[in-house]
Short mmCIF file of C-alpha atoms in Angstrom, two decimals:
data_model
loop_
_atom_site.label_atom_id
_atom_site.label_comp_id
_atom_site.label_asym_id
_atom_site.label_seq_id
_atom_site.Cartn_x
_atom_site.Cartn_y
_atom_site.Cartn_z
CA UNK K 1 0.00 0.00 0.00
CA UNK K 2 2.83 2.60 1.15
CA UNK K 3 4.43 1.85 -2.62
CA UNK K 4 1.45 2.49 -4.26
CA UNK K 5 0.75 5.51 -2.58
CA UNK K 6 4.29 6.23 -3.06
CA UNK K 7 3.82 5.86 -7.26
CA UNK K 8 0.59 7.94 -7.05
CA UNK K 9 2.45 10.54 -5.46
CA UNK K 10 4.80 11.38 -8.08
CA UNK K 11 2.71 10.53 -11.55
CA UNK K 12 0.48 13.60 -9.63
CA UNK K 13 3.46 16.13 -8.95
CA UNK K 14 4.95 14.91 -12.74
CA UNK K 15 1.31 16.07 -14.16
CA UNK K 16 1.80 19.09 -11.97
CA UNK K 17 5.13 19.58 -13.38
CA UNK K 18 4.36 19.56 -16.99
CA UNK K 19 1.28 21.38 -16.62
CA UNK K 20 3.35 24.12 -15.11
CA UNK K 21 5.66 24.01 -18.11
CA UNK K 22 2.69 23.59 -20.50
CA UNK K 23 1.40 27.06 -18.92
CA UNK K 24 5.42 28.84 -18.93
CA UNK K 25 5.43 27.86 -22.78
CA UNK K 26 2.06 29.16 -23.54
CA UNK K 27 0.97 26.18 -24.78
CA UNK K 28 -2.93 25.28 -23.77
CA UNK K 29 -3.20 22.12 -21.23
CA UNK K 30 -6.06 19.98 -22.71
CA UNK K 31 -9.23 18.94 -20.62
CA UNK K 32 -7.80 15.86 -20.11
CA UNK K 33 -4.70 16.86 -17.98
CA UNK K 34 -6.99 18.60 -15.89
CA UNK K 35 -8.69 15.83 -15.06
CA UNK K 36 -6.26 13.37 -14.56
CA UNK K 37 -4.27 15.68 -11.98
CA UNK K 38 -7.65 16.47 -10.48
CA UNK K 39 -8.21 12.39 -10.06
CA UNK K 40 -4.72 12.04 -8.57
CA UNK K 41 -4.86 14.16 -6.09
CA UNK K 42 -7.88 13.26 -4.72
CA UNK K 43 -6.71 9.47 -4.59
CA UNK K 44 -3.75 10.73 -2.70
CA UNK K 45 -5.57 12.89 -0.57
CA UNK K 46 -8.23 10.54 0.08
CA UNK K 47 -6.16 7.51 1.49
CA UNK K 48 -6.84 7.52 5.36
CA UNK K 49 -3.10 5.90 5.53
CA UNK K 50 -1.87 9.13 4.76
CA UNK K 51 -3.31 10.75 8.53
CA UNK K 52 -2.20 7.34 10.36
CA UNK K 53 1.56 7.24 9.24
CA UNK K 54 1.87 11.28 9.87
CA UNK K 55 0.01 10.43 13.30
CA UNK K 56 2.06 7.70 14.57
CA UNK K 57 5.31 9.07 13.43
CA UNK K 58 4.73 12.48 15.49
CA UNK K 59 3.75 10.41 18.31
CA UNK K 60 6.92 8.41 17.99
CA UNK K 61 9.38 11.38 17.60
CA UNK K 62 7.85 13.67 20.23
CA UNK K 63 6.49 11.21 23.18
CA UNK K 64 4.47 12.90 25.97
CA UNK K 65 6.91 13.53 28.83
CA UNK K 66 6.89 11.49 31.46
CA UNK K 67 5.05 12.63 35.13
CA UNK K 68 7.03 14.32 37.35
CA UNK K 69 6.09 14.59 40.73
CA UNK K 70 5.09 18.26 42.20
CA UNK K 71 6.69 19.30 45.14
CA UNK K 72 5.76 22.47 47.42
CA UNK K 73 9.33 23.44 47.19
CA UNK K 74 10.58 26.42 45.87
CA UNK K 75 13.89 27.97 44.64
CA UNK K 76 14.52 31.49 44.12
CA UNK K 77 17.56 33.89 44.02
CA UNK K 78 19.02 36.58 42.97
CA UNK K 79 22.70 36.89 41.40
CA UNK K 80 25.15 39.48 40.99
CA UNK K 81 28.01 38.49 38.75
CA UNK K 82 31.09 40.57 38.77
CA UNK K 83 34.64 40.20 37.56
CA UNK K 84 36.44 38.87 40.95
CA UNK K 85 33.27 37.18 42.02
CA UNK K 86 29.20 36.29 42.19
CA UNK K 87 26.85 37.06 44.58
CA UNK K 88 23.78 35.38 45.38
CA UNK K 89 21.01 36.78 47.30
CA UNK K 90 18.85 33.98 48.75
CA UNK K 91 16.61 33.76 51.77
CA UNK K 92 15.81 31.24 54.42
CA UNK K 93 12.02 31.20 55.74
CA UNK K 94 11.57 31.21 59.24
CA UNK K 95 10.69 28.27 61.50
CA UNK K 96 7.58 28.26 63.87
CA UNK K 97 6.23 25.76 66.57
CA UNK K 98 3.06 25.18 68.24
CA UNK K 99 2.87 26.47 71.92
CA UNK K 100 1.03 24.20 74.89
CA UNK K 101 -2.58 26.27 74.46
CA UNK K 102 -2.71 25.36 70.44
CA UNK K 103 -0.82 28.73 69.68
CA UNK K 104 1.81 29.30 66.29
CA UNK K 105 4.59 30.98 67.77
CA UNK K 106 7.69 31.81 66.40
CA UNK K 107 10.68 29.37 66.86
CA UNK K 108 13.40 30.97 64.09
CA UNK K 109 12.88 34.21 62.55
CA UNK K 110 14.12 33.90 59.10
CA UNK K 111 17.72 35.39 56.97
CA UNK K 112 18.61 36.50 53.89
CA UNK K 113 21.30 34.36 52.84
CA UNK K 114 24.45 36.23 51.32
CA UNK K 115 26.56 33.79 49.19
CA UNK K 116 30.15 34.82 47.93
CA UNK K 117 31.91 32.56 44.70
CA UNK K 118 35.31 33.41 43.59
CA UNK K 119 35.64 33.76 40.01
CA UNK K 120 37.73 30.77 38.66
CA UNK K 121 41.43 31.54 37.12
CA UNK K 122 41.64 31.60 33.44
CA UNK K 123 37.70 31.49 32.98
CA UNK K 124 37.90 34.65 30.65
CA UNK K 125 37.04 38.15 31.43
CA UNK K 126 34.18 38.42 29.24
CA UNK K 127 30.75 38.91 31.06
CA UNK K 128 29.56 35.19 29.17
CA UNK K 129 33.27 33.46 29.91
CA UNK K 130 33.19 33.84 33.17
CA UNK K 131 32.92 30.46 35.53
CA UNK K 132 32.85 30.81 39.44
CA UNK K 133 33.67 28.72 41.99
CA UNK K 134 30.53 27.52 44.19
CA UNK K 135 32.26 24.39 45.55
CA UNK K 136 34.33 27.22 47.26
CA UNK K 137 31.72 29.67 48.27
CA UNK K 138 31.91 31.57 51.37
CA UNK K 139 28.51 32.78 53.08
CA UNK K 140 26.64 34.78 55.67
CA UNK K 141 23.32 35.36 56.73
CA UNK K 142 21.80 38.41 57.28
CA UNK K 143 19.12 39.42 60.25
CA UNK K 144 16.07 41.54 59.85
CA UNK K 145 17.96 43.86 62.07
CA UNK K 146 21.47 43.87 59.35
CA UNK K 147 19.37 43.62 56.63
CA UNK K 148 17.69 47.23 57.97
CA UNK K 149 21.66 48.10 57.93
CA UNK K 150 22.31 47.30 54.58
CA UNK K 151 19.16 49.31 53.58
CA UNK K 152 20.48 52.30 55.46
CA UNK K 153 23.99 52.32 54.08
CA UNK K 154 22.33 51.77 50.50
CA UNK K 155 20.16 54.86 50.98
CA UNK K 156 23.42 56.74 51.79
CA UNK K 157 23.91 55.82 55.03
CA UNK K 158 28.08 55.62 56.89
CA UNK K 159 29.69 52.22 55.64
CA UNK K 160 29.53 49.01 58.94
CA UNK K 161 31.11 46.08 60.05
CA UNK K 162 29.09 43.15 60.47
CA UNK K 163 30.61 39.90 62.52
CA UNK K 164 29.24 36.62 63.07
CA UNK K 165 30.37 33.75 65.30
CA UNK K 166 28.85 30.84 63.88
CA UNK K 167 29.74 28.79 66.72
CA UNK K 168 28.82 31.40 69.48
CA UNK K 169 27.48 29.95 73.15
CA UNK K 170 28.51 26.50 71.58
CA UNK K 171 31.40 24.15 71.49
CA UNK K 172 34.57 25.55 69.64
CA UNK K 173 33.04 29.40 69.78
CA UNK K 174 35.84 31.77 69.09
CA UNK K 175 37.50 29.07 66.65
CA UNK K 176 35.85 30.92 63.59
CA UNK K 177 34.56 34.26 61.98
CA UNK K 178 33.04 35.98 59.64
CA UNK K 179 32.97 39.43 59.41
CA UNK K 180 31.26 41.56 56.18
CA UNK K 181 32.12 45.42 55.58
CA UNK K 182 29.44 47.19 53.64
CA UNK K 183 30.75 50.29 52.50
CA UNK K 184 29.40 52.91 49.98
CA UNK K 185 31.51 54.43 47.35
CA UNK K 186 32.79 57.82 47.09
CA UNK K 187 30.18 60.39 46.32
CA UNK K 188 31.22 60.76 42.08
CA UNK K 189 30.31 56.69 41.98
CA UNK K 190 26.83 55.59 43.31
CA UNK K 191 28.11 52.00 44.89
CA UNK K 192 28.20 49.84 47.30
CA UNK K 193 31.08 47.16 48.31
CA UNK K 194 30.51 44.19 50.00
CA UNK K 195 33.91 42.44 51.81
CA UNK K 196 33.76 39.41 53.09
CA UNK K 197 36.35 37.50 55.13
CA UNK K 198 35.83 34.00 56.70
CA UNK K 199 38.48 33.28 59.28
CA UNK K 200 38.94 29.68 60.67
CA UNK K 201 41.27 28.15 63.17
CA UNK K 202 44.32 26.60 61.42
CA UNK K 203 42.93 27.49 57.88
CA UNK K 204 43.52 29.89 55.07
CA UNK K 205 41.54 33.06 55.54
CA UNK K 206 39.25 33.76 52.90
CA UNK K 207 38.49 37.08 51.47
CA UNK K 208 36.23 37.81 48.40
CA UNK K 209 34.93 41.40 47.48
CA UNK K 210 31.61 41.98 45.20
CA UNK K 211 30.30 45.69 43.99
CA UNK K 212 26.86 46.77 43.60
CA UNK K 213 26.06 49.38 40.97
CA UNK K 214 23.14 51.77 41.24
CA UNK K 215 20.80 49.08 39.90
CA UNK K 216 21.85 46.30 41.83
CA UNK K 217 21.50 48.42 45.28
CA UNK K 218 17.67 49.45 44.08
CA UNK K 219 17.10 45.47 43.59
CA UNK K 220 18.45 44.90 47.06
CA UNK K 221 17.11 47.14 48.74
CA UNK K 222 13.54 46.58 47.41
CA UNK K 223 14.09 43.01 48.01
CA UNK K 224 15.34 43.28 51.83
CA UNK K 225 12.25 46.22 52.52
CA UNK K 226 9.90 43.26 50.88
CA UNK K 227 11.10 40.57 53.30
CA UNK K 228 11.55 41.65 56.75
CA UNK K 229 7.98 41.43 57.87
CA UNK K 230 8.39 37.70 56.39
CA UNK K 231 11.65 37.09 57.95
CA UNK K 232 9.92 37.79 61.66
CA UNK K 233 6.57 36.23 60.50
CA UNK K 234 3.93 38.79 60.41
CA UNK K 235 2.50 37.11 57.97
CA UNK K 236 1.28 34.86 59.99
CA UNK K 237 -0.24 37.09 61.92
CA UNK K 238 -2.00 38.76 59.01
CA UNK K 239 -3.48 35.28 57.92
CA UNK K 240 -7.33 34.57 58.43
CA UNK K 241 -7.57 33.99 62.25
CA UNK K 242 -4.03 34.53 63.25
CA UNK K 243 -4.90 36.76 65.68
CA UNK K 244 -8.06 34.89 67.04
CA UNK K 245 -8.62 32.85 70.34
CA UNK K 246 -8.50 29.18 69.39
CA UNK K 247 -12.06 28.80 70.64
CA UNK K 248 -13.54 31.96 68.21
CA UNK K 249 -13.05 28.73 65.77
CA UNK K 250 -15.38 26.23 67.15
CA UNK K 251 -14.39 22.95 68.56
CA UNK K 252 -13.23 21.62 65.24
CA UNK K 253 -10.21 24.07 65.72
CA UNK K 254 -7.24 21.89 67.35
CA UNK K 255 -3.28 22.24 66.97
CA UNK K 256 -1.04 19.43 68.37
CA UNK K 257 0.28 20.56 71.70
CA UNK K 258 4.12 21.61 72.51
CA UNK K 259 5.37 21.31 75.68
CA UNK K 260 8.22 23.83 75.17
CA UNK K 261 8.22 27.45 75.60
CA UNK K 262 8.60 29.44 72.59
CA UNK K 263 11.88 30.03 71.57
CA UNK K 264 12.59 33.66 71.98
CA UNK K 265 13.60 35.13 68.49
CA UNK K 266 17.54 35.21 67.96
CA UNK K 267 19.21 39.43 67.60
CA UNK K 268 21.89 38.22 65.41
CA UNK K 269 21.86 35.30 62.63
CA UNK K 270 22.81 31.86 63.51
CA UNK K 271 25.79 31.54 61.32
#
């Protein structure tokens, strides 16, 4: 059938052909070549083979993809590439518990994650050469409270020092630091620099530097104003009945019960 169909096929398009000539020449195609390429065409057009082979093929070269499970995750950053290094801007959500009388209270207020990759040697100056090195990164988060810092200083505000003990009031505190300098440029150059040094016992210290143009201060700075009242959960609070007696719900309204105390919310990041 598929060779027949084939043969069909080509006796119409030679008809075609010659008519075409027939008309370049000015000679006059006779009724009968009319209706033989009329008859041909519908016998092509006409075989139902000709919708099943185009079907299956398509079917065969683009398959549907296969399910992939949905997850409530989400991922989300924002990046600053420069010459001697990347930034990334991320954010960690804040953690919450449920209190003995049913209550959501706050266990972890949330940070804005600063990450710091070194650009890689020999990767090319050239904005789309450039590879960094994020097995290498360096990092610190950022309170509500720092994060109202960086604000200031990007709204013009004196350049400051901000140091973290990750392993304060715990086992080997004092061992390692990290410190970040956020200072503004001079007043001819709207910028901001970032410094960051991570000092460790008995390890290399690492330093890694970033700038922030004009634009890339505006994106921070409407991204830190837009998080805070997430960061410390307010949220919450802001949600249909988060500010409601358990019982204004009816009886139907239960939370599992926590015999802790809330944990009171941290000044400084953990780390």
């Amino acid at each position: 059938m598929l060779s027949s169909l084939y043969a069909s096929m080509q006796t119409a398009a030679s008809v075609t052909a010659k008519l075409s000539l027939q008309s370049a020449t000015g000679s006059r195609p006779s009724f009968a070549h009319f209706h033989r390429v009329a008859r041909l065409n519908h016998a092509v057009k006409a075989r139902p083979i000709v919708r099943h082979i185009t079907a299956m093929s398509y079917s065969q070269a683009y398959p549907e993809p296969a399910a992939v499970p949905r997850s409530n995750r989400v991922y989300t950053n924002y990046a600053v590439y420069k010459g001697s290094a990347a930034l990334n801007f991320k954010v960690i959500k804040p953690s919450w518990e449920y209190r003995a009388d049913g209550a959501l209270a706050l266990k972890d207020a949330g940070v804005a994650l600063l990450e710091f990759a070194p650009a890689q040697q020999g990767s090319g100056t050239a904005p789309g050469e450039r590879r960094y090195d994020w097995e290498n990164k360096s990092n610190i988060a950022l309170s509500s409270a720092e994060l109202g810092d960086l604000i200031d200083i990007i709204s013009g505000g004196p350049g400051k020092m901000i140091y973290h003990d990750p392993n304060k009031g715990r086992a080997g505190e004092g061992t390692e630091g990290k410190s970040l300098g956020i200072n503004p440029g001079n007043k001819n150059v709207k910028e901001v620099y970032l410094n960051l040094s991570h000092k460790v016992r008995g390890q290399p210290d690492k330093k890694v530097a970033v700038s922030l143009s004009a634009g890339e201060m505006r994106v921070i700075k409407r991204l830190s104003e837009y998080i805070i009242p997430y960061l410390l959960g307010f949220d919450e609070l802001f949600q249909e009945g988060g500010n409601e007696q358990p019982e204004a719900f009816g009886t139907d309204w239960s939370r599992p019960p926590s015999n802790e105390p809330p944990v009171p919310m941290p000044t400084s990041a953990p780390f």
